[in-house]
C-alpha cells in the first residue's frame, strides 16, 4: 500500500453517497489522489426534488445541485460509467476504456429505474421512468403538454409523481398491484391512510390490478393503458414507478457477491461470492446490501436519502480504518429513516416498518392529517411512522438508536 500523498482512492458513483464518502475521506485526513467517477454528465445533484418541485416548478430546477465541499481537491470523471472491476489488478475500467488504478475503492453506483419488461413489446412514446435529472425534465415537459396520466406503482415515487401531476391539473390514474399503496413498506393501516389522501386529492386509485399493455395511435404515441382487470384507461402520458434496480451489473465477473446489490458485512466492506471481505473496498447507498439489525441481520438495500448520507460517511471512515493500524473500523448501525410529502401531508418514518409483524396505532385522524403508528417484531420496537406528528419520532429514534448501540457494543447478533 502506498503511503500519504501517493495513495489513490477511487469513488465510483458521483451522487449523494459518493460525494459524502469523498467529503469524509478529506475530513478524516486523506491527502492522496481522490477521483470520483459518475455515469451522468452532471455534477452531483439531489434526487428527492426530482419527483416533487422539479415536476411542478415551470422554471429552471432550483436547489437541486449538491454543494461541493471546500478542500475536496478531487479529479472528476463525469459522463463515463464504470464497466469493469478487476480486484487482482486493482483497477476500474470506464466506458471509454480508461483503466483507473486504486489503493482503496468506494462503490456507490446507486440504482436505476426498473423499466418495462424486456420480454414484452416496448412501450410507445409517452411512457417514462424517473430516476435522473434528465428524466425529470422530460417528464415535466410531458406534464405541461398533457391532460391525462397513468402512474404505474403507488410506492413513494409513484405517489409523489401522481401528486405532482394532480397539482398540475392532470386527470391522474394511479395503478397499484397490492390492495393498498405501500403495504409492504408501511403496512395496511398506513397504506389505507395514504390511499385516502390520494382519493381526496382527486386521483383515480386502482388497486389490486396491474398493467398488461399500452395502446398507441398511428404516430406511435401513447393513447391508453390496458389493465389486468379488463379496463382501459385513456392517457397521453404514463410513468413506470416500479422501484429501483441496484446498479451492479458492471461488477459481473469481478468475484463480488452482487445479486440485488453489492453484499456487504456490517462494516460496509464488500464480500466475495465465498463470503469473505475484500480488502480496501467498501460500498454505500442504494447499491449496497447491508445487514440490518432490525430485520434479523438480513442484507437489505435501502434507497433513502439519509441512508446514502450516513453510509457514504461510514464507508469512507471504515475504508481509512482498514488502511491505518491506528484506526478502528466501526459497524454501521444508523437508524434508517425516510420521508415523503403527499398532498400537503408530511409522511415521516424511522426504523424498518417493513420488518414488523405487529402494528400499533397510536393516533389516526384523517380529517386533521394526523397519524402515528409504531411497528414491532416479536414484541420489540422496529420502527415508527407519523403524518403531521414529526416531533413524536424523536423518542422512537432514540429508543432504536440505544438498542442498536447496545447490541453492537455487546457484539451480539441482531435478534428482534
Short mmCIF file of C-alpha atoms in Angstrom, two decimals:
data_model
loop_
_atom_site.label_atom_id
_atom_site.label_comp_id
_atom_site.label_asym_id
_atom_site.label_seq_id
_atom_site.Cartn_x
_atom_site.Cartn_y
_atom_site.Cartn_z
CA UNK A 1 0.00 0.00 0.00
CA UNK A 2 1.28 3.43 -0.93
CA UNK A 3 1.59 5.95 1.88
CA UNK A 4 0.35 9.51 2.30
CA UNK A 5 0.07 11.59 -0.84
CA UNK A 6 0.95 8.64 -3.08
CA UNK A 7 -2.23 6.75 -2.20
CA UNK A 8 -5.07 6.69 -4.71
CA UNK A 9 -8.66 6.40 -3.55
CA UNK A 10 -11.41 5.97 -6.11
CA UNK A 11 -15.11 6.64 -5.59
CA UNK A 12 -17.32 5.12 -8.28
CA UNK A 13 -20.63 6.94 -8.17
CA UNK A 14 -20.78 10.74 -8.08
CA UNK A 15 -24.18 11.18 -6.45
CA UNK A 16 -25.08 11.71 -2.80
CA UNK A 17 -23.42 8.64 -1.23
CA UNK A 18 -20.28 9.02 -3.32
CA UNK A 19 -19.95 12.73 -2.63
CA UNK A 20 -20.45 12.19 1.10
CA UNK A 21 -17.80 9.47 1.05
CA UNK A 22 -15.34 11.75 -0.74
CA UNK A 23 -16.01 14.57 1.71
CA UNK A 24 -15.43 12.25 4.67
CA UNK A 25 -12.16 10.97 3.22
CA UNK A 26 -10.79 14.51 3.14
CA UNK A 27 -12.25 15.47 6.52
CA UNK A 28 -10.59 12.45 8.11
CA UNK A 29 -7.17 13.34 6.79
CA UNK A 30 -6.73 11.59 3.45
CA UNK A 31 -4.19 13.63 1.46
CA UNK A 32 -3.62 11.44 -1.58
CA UNK A 33 -5.24 11.39 -5.00
CA UNK A 34 -9.05 11.31 -4.89
CA UNK A 35 -11.03 10.53 -8.05
CA UNK A 36 -14.81 10.49 -8.47
CA UNK A 37 -16.42 8.67 -11.37
CA UNK A 38 -20.00 9.41 -12.46
CA UNK A 39 -22.04 7.86 -15.25
CA UNK A 40 -24.05 11.06 -15.70
CA UNK A 41 -22.52 14.21 -17.22
CA UNK A 42 -23.97 16.40 -14.46
CA UNK A 43 -22.15 17.39 -11.26
CA UNK A 44 -23.67 15.84 -8.11
CA UNK A 45 -27.30 16.77 -7.51
CA UNK A 46 -30.09 15.90 -5.09
CA UNK A 47 -32.66 13.34 -6.27
CA UNK A 48 -35.66 13.81 -3.90
CA UNK A 49 -36.74 17.10 -5.57
CA UNK A 50 -36.99 15.36 -8.96
CA UNK A 51 -40.38 13.83 -8.13
CA UNK A 52 -41.59 16.91 -6.27
CA UNK A 53 -40.83 20.53 -7.07
CA UNK A 54 -38.93 19.87 -10.31
CA UNK A 55 -42.16 18.45 -11.77
CA UNK A 56 -44.31 21.34 -10.55
CA UNK A 57 -41.96 24.33 -10.93
CA UNK A 58 -42.02 25.61 -14.54
CA UNK A 59 -38.68 27.38 -14.19
CA UNK A 60 -35.14 26.13 -14.08
CA UNK A 61 -34.73 23.49 -11.34
CA UNK A 62 -33.57 25.29 -8.20
CA UNK A 63 -31.86 23.86 -5.15
CA UNK A 64 -31.07 20.60 -6.90
CA UNK A 65 -27.29 20.83 -7.12
CA UNK A 66 -25.37 19.42 -4.19
CA UNK A 67 -22.79 21.90 -2.87
CA UNK A 68 -19.22 20.74 -3.31
CA UNK A 69 -17.30 20.82 -0.02
CA UNK A 70 -14.30 23.12 0.32
CA UNK A 71 -10.97 21.34 0.07
CA UNK A 72 -12.30 18.33 -1.85
CA UNK A 73 -9.48 18.58 -4.42
CA UNK A 74 -10.90 15.72 -6.46
CA UNK A 75 -10.40 14.59 -10.03
CA UNK A 76 -13.78 14.24 -11.74
CA UNK A 77 -14.60 11.69 -14.46
CA UNK A 78 -18.22 12.56 -15.29
CA UNK A 79 -20.22 11.10 -18.14
CA UNK A 80 -18.20 7.86 -18.00
CA UNK A 81 -19.79 4.80 -16.47
CA UNK A 82 -17.68 2.12 -14.82
CA UNK A 83 -17.90 -1.13 -16.81
CA UNK A 84 -15.47 -3.50 -15.10
CA UNK A 85 -13.75 -4.10 -11.76
CA UNK A 86 -10.53 -6.12 -11.53
CA UNK A 87 -9.82 -6.90 -7.89
CA UNK A 88 -6.48 -8.54 -8.65
CA UNK A 89 -5.08 -5.66 -10.67
CA UNK A 90 -6.94 -3.13 -8.50
CA UNK A 91 -8.36 -1.25 -11.45
CA UNK A 92 -11.74 0.04 -12.59
CA UNK A 93 -12.34 0.28 -16.34
CA UNK A 94 -14.58 3.04 -17.68
CA UNK A 95 -16.82 3.06 -20.75
CA UNK A 96 -14.13 4.88 -22.75
CA UNK A 97 -11.71 2.03 -21.88
CA UNK A 98 -9.72 4.13 -19.43
CA UNK A 99 -8.33 2.00 -16.60
CA UNK A 100 -8.15 3.74 -13.23
CA UNK A 101 -5.88 2.15 -10.58
CA UNK A 102 -6.81 2.39 -6.94
CA UNK A 103 -5.45 1.65 -3.49
CA UNK A 104 -8.91 1.96 -1.96
CA UNK A 105 -12.33 1.87 -3.60
CA UNK A 106 -15.81 3.09 -2.65
CA UNK A 107 -18.64 1.56 -4.71
CA UNK A 108 -21.58 3.99 -4.72
CA UNK A 109 -23.18 3.48 -8.13
CA UNK A 110 -26.75 3.79 -6.85
CA UNK A 111 -29.67 2.27 -8.67
CA UNK A 112 -31.56 2.53 -11.95
CA UNK A 113 -35.29 2.74 -12.54
CA UNK A 114 -36.98 -0.59 -13.19
CA UNK A 115 -38.36 -0.40 -16.72
CA UNK A 116 -40.93 -2.29 -18.75
CA UNK A 117 -40.02 -6.00 -19.04
CA UNK A 118 -37.73 -6.70 -21.97
CA UNK A 119 -39.82 -9.77 -22.78
CA UNK A 120 -42.81 -7.54 -23.62
CA UNK A 121 -43.25 -5.27 -26.67
CA UNK A 122 -41.56 -1.94 -26.00
CA UNK A 123 -43.92 0.81 -24.79
CA UNK A 124 -44.81 3.66 -27.17
CA UNK A 125 -43.66 7.27 -26.91
CA UNK A 126 -45.13 8.93 -23.86
CA UNK A 127 -44.13 6.23 -21.36
CA UNK A 128 -41.47 7.37 -18.91
CA UNK A 129 -39.38 6.28 -15.96
CA UNK A 130 -37.97 8.73 -13.43
CA UNK A 131 -34.54 8.31 -11.96
CA UNK A 132 -32.22 11.12 -13.03
CA UNK A 133 -32.35 14.82 -13.77
CA UNK A 134 -32.90 14.41 -17.50
CA UNK A 135 -35.81 12.03 -16.80
CA UNK A 136 -37.44 14.64 -14.57
CA UNK A 137 -37.12 17.42 -17.14
CA UNK A 138 -38.55 15.22 -19.90
CA UNK A 139 -41.47 14.18 -17.70
CA UNK A 140 -42.11 17.78 -16.66
CA UNK A 141 -42.41 18.77 -20.33
CA UNK A 142 -44.86 15.94 -20.90
CA UNK A 143 -46.97 17.02 -17.92
CA UNK A 144 -47.06 20.58 -19.24
CA UNK A 145 -48.39 19.37 -22.59
CA UNK A 146 -50.59 16.51 -21.35
CA UNK A 147 -54.07 16.10 -19.94
CA UNK A 148 -54.27 12.50 -18.70
CA UNK A 149 -51.58 10.46 -16.96
CA UNK A 150 -51.34 6.93 -15.63
CA UNK A 151 -48.74 6.26 -12.93
CA UNK A 152 -47.88 2.57 -12.55
CA UNK A 153 -46.82 1.74 -9.00
CA UNK A 154 -48.11 3.53 -5.88
CA UNK A 155 -44.91 3.42 -3.84
CA UNK A 156 -43.31 6.61 -2.57
CA UNK A 157 -42.01 7.64 -6.00
CA UNK A 158 -45.25 6.81 -7.80
CA UNK A 159 -47.32 8.57 -5.16
CA UNK A 160 -45.20 11.72 -5.39
CA UNK A 161 -45.39 11.76 -9.19
CA UNK A 162 -49.16 11.30 -9.06
CA UNK A 163 -49.45 14.12 -6.51
CA UNK A 164 -47.35 16.42 -8.70
CA UNK A 165 -49.43 15.58 -11.79
CA UNK A 166 -52.66 16.22 -9.92
CA UNK A 167 -51.27 19.52 -8.65
CA UNK A 168 -50.72 20.49 -12.28
CA UNK A 169 -54.34 19.71 -13.07
CA UNK A 170 -53.95 16.45 -14.98
CA UNK A 171 -56.52 13.69 -14.76
CA UNK A 172 -54.42 11.20 -12.81
CA UNK A 173 -54.82 7.44 -12.50
CA UNK A 174 -52.58 5.58 -10.04
CA UNK A 175 -52.31 1.82 -10.56
CA UNK A 176 -51.13 -0.50 -7.77
CA UNK A 177 -50.85 -4.31 -7.76
CA UNK A 178 -51.39 -4.62 -3.99
CA UNK A 179 -54.67 -3.89 -2.23
CA UNK A 180 -53.21 -0.72 -0.68
CA UNK A 181 -50.39 1.66 -1.61
CA UNK A 182 -47.13 0.98 0.24
CA UNK A 183 -48.48 -2.10 2.02
CA UNK A 184 -45.11 -3.88 2.01
CA UNK A 185 -43.22 -0.78 3.18
CA UNK A 186 -45.50 0.61 5.90
CA UNK A 187 -48.34 -1.88 6.38
CA UNK A 188 -52.05 -1.94 5.61
CA UNK A 189 -53.24 0.72 8.06
CA UNK A 190 -50.81 3.39 6.88
CA UNK A 191 -51.32 2.25 3.29
CA UNK A 192 -55.07 2.76 3.58
CA UNK A 193 -54.45 6.21 5.05
CA UNK A 194 -52.26 7.13 2.06
CA UNK A 195 -54.93 5.72 -0.28
CA UNK A 196 -57.47 8.06 1.28
CA UNK A 197 -55.11 11.02 0.76
CA UNK A 198 -54.79 10.18 -2.92
CA UNK A 199 -58.52 9.78 -3.43
CA UNK A 200 -59.32 13.01 -1.57
CA UNK A 201 -56.94 14.80 -3.93
CA UNK A 202 -58.95 13.54 -6.89
CA UNK A 203 -56.64 10.74 -8.00
CA UNK A 204 -58.28 7.68 -9.54
CA UNK A 205 -56.54 4.99 -7.48
CA UNK A 206 -56.84 1.47 -8.91
CA UNK A 207 -55.61 -1.20 -6.50
CA UNK A 208 -55.32 -4.94 -6.99
CA UNK A 209 -54.56 -4.54 -10.68
CA UNK A 210 -51.55 -4.38 -12.97
CA UNK A 211 -50.72 -3.07 -16.43
CA UNK A 212 -50.95 -5.59 -19.25
CA UNK A 213 -50.03 -3.31 -22.14
CA UNK A 214 -50.22 0.06 -23.84
CA UNK A 215 -52.30 1.44 -26.69
CA UNK A 216 -50.88 3.80 -29.29
CA UNK A 217 -52.14 5.88 -32.18
CA UNK A 218 -50.87 5.88 -35.74
CA UNK A 219 -47.99 8.15 -34.68
CA UNK A 220 -46.86 5.51 -32.13
CA UNK A 221 -47.72 7.79 -29.25
CA UNK A 222 -49.50 6.58 -26.12
CA UNK A 223 -53.30 6.77 -26.14
CA UNK A 224 -54.20 4.38 -23.33
CA UNK A 225 -53.16 1.78 -20.78
CA UNK A 226 -54.73 -1.68 -20.63
CA UNK A 227 -55.17 -3.10 -17.11
CA UNK A 228 -55.43 -6.66 -15.85
CA UNK A 229 -58.98 -6.08 -14.59
CA UNK A 230 -60.13 -5.76 -18.18
CA UNK A 231 -60.44 -1.98 -18.25
CA UNK A 232 -58.57 0.52 -20.39
CA UNK A 233 -57.58 3.97 -19.14
CA UNK A 234 -57.09 6.78 -21.63
CA UNK A 235 -53.75 8.57 -21.25
CA UNK A 236 -51.26 10.67 -23.18
CA UNK A 237 -48.54 10.12 -20.55
CA UNK A 238 -47.60 7.15 -18.37
CA UNK A 239 -44.87 6.70 -15.79
CA UNK A 240 -43.45 3.38 -14.65
CA UNK A 241 -42.69 3.74 -10.93
CA UNK A 242 -41.86 0.11 -10.30
CA UNK A 243 -38.91 0.51 -7.96
CA UNK A 244 -35.17 0.60 -8.44
CA UNK A 245 -32.58 -1.92 -9.56
CA UNK A 246 -29.16 -1.55 -7.88
CA UNK A 247 -26.54 -0.58 -10.48
CA UNK A 248 -24.22 -3.54 -10.01
CA UNK A 249 -24.09 -5.15 -13.47
CA UNK A 250 -20.65 -3.65 -14.06
CA UNK A 251 -19.35 -5.96 -11.32
CA UNK A 252 -20.09 -9.12 -13.30
CA UNK A 253 -17.02 -11.34 -13.36
CA UNK A 254 -15.33 -9.48 -10.52
CA UNK A 255 -15.86 -12.21 -7.95
CA UNK A 256 -18.07 -9.99 -5.78
CA UNK A 257 -21.45 -11.12 -4.49
CA UNK A 258 -23.74 -8.59 -6.13
CA UNK A 259 -27.18 -10.06 -6.79
CA UNK A 260 -29.77 -7.44 -5.86
CA UNK A 261 -26.94 -5.11 -4.89
CA UNK A 262 -23.40 -5.43 -3.54
CA UNK A 263 -23.27 -7.69 -0.49
CA UNK A 264 -21.53 -6.07 2.49
CA UNK A 265 -20.55 -7.04 6.02
CA UNK A 266 -21.56 -4.85 8.98
CA UNK A 267 -18.52 -2.64 8.33
CA UNK A 268 -19.67 -1.92 4.73
CA UNK A 269 -16.77 -3.96 3.35
CA UNK A 270 -17.83 -5.72 0.16
CA UNK A 271 -17.93 -9.51 0.08
CA UNK A 272 -16.77 -12.06 -2.43
CA UNK A 273 -19.09 -14.82 -3.55
CA UNK A 274 -17.46 -17.06 -0.92
CA UNK A 275 -18.49 -14.62 1.82
CA UNK A 276 -15.01 -13.24 2.56
CA UNK A 277 -14.43 -9.50 2.80
CA UNK A 278 -12.37 -7.80 0.08
CA UNK A 279 -9.55 -5.63 1.46
CA UNK A 280 -9.78 -1.90 0.74
CA UNK A 281 -13.19 -2.00 -0.99
CA UNK A 282 -16.39 -0.69 0.61
CA UNK A 283 -19.86 0.16 -0.66
CA UNK A 284 -22.58 2.66 0.26
CA UNK A 285 -26.00 3.89 -0.76
CA UNK A 286 -28.65 2.28 -2.95
CA UNK A 287 -26.23 -0.27 -4.40
CA UNK A 288 -25.16 -1.69 -1.03
CA UNK A 289 -26.92 -4.61 0.64
CA UNK A 290 -26.04 -4.24 4.30
CA UNK A 291 -27.02 -6.40 7.30
CA UNK A 292 -29.92 -4.71 9.07
CA UNK A 293 -30.10 -5.43 12.82
CA UNK A 294 -33.80 -4.56 12.87
CA UNK A 295 -34.50 -7.25 10.27
CA UNK A 296 -32.68 -10.15 11.95
CA UNK A 297 -29.47 -9.25 10.13
CA UNK A 298 -30.94 -9.68 6.64
CA UNK A 299 -29.00 -7.81 3.96
CA UNK A 300 -31.18 -5.06 2.53
CA UNK A 301 -30.64 -2.26 0.05
CA UNK A 302 -32.37 0.86 1.37
CA UNK A 303 -32.97 3.52 -1.25
CA UNK A 304 -33.39 6.51 1.04
CA UNK A 305 -31.62 9.88 1.22
CA UNK A 306 -30.44 9.59 4.83
CA UNK A 307 -29.14 6.10 4.22
CA UNK A 308 -26.97 7.34 1.36
CA UNK A 309 -25.55 10.16 3.51
CA UNK A 310 -24.83 8.01 6.54
CA UNK A 311 -23.46 5.02 4.67
CA UNK A 312 -21.27 7.20 2.47
CA UNK A 313 -19.61 8.69 5.54
CA UNK A 314 -19.34 5.36 7.39
CA UNK A 315 -17.94 3.50 4.38
CA UNK A 316 -15.25 6.13 3.87
CA UNK A 317 -14.27 6.09 7.54
CA UNK A 318 -14.01 2.29 7.56
CA UNK A 319 -12.01 2.32 4.33
CA UNK A 320 -9.42 4.55 6.01
CA UNK A 321 -9.54 2.40 9.15
CA UNK A 322 -8.69 -0.66 7.09
CA UNK A 323 -5.60 1.06 5.75
CA UNK A 324 -4.36 2.56 9.03
CA UNK A 325 -3.47 0.38 12.04
CA UNK A 326 -4.19 3.35 14.29
CA UNK A 327 -7.88 3.43 13.33
CA UNK A 328 -10.64 1.05 14.38
CA UNK A 329 -13.48 0.18 11.98
CA UNK A 330 -16.99 0.65 13.35
CA UNK A 331 -20.06 -1.41 12.39
CA UNK A 332 -22.78 0.53 10.61
CA UNK A 333 -25.74 0.80 12.99
CA UNK A 334 -27.50 4.00 11.94
CA UNK A 335 -31.28 4.05 12.38
CA UNK A 336 -32.91 4.05 8.91
CA UNK A 337 -35.32 6.88 8.14
CA UNK A 338 -37.30 8.22 5.21
CA UNK A 339 -39.80 10.92 4.36
CA UNK A 340 -42.33 11.76 1.69
CA UNK A 341 -44.70 14.66 1.07
CA UNK A 342 -48.11 13.77 -0.37
CA UNK A 343 -50.86 16.32 -0.97
CA UNK A 344 -49.53 18.58 1.78
CA UNK A 345 -49.15 15.74 4.29
CA UNK A 346 -45.67 15.06 5.67
CA UNK A 347 -45.01 11.32 5.93
CA UNK A 348 -42.03 10.57 8.18
CA UNK A 349 -40.63 7.27 9.40
CA UNK A 350 -37.74 5.82 11.39
CA UNK A 351 -36.57 2.24 11.67
CA UNK A 352 -37.82 -0.54 9.42
CA UNK A 353 -41.62 -0.70 9.40
CA UNK A 354 -41.42 -3.40 6.71
CA UNK A 355 -39.76 -5.76 9.21
CA UNK A 356 -42.70 -5.66 11.63
CA UNK A 357 -45.10 -8.47 12.44
CA UNK A 358 -47.33 -6.16 14.52
CA UNK A 359 -48.51 -2.56 14.18
CA UNK A 360 -49.93 -0.39 16.97
CA UNK A 361 -51.99 2.64 16.00
CA UNK A 362 -51.43 5.47 18.48
CA UNK A 363 -53.37 8.16 16.57
CA UNK A 364 -55.46 8.06 13.39
CA UNK A 365 -57.14 11.28 12.24
CA UNK A 366 -57.63 11.67 8.51
CA UNK A 367 -59.55 14.94 8.73
CA UNK A 368 -56.72 16.71 10.57
CA UNK A 369 -53.94 14.84 8.72
CA UNK A 370 -52.54 13.13 11.80
CA UNK A 371 -51.26 9.58 12.07
CA UNK A 372 -48.90 7.81 14.45
CA UNK A 373 -48.07 4.11 14.22
CA UNK A 374 -45.40 2.07 15.98
CA UNK A 375 -44.08 -1.14 14.42
CA UNK A 376 -42.93 -4.21 16.38
CA UNK A 377 -41.38 -7.59 15.73
CA UNK A 378 -41.61 -10.31 18.34
CA UNK A 379 -42.80 -7.62 20.74
CA UNK A 380 -39.82 -5.28 20.20
CA UNK A 381 -39.88 -1.89 18.53
CA UNK A 382 -38.50 -1.87 14.95
CA UNK A 383 -39.97 1.33 13.54
CA UNK A 384 -42.46 4.19 13.68
CA UNK A 385 -44.34 6.37 11.21
CA UNK A 386 -46.11 9.68 11.58
CA UNK A 387 -48.11 12.06 9.45
CA UNK A 388 -48.40 15.54 10.90
CA UNK A 389 -46.64 14.44 14.10
CA UNK A 390 -42.98 14.64 13.13
CA UNK A 391 -41.78 15.68 16.60
CA UNK A 392 -43.02 12.42 18.04
CA UNK A 393 -40.43 10.50 16.04
CA UNK A 394 -37.57 11.70 18.25
CA UNK A 395 -38.39 9.32 21.10
CA UNK A 396 -38.75 6.38 18.72
CA UNK A 397 -35.43 7.20 17.07
CA UNK A 398 -33.70 7.45 20.45
CA UNK A 399 -35.07 4.07 21.55
CA UNK A 400 -33.95 2.39 18.34
CA UNK A 401 -30.53 4.05 18.46
CA UNK A 402 -29.98 2.91 22.05
CA UNK A 403 -30.94 -0.65 21.24
CA UNK A 404 -28.64 -0.84 18.21
CA UNK A 405 -25.75 0.68 20.15
CA UNK A 406 -26.16 -1.85 22.98
CA UNK A 407 -26.25 -4.80 20.59
CA UNK A 408 -23.24 -3.51 18.63
CA UNK A 409 -21.22 -2.95 21.80
CA UNK A 410 -22.03 -6.41 23.04
CA UNK A 411 -21.11 -7.94 19.71
CA UNK A 412 -24.40 -9.81 19.72
CA UNK A 413 -26.25 -10.96 16.62
CA UNK A 414 -29.26 -8.80 15.93
CA UNK A 415 -32.32 -10.72 17.10
CA UNK A 416 -35.61 -8.87 17.42
#
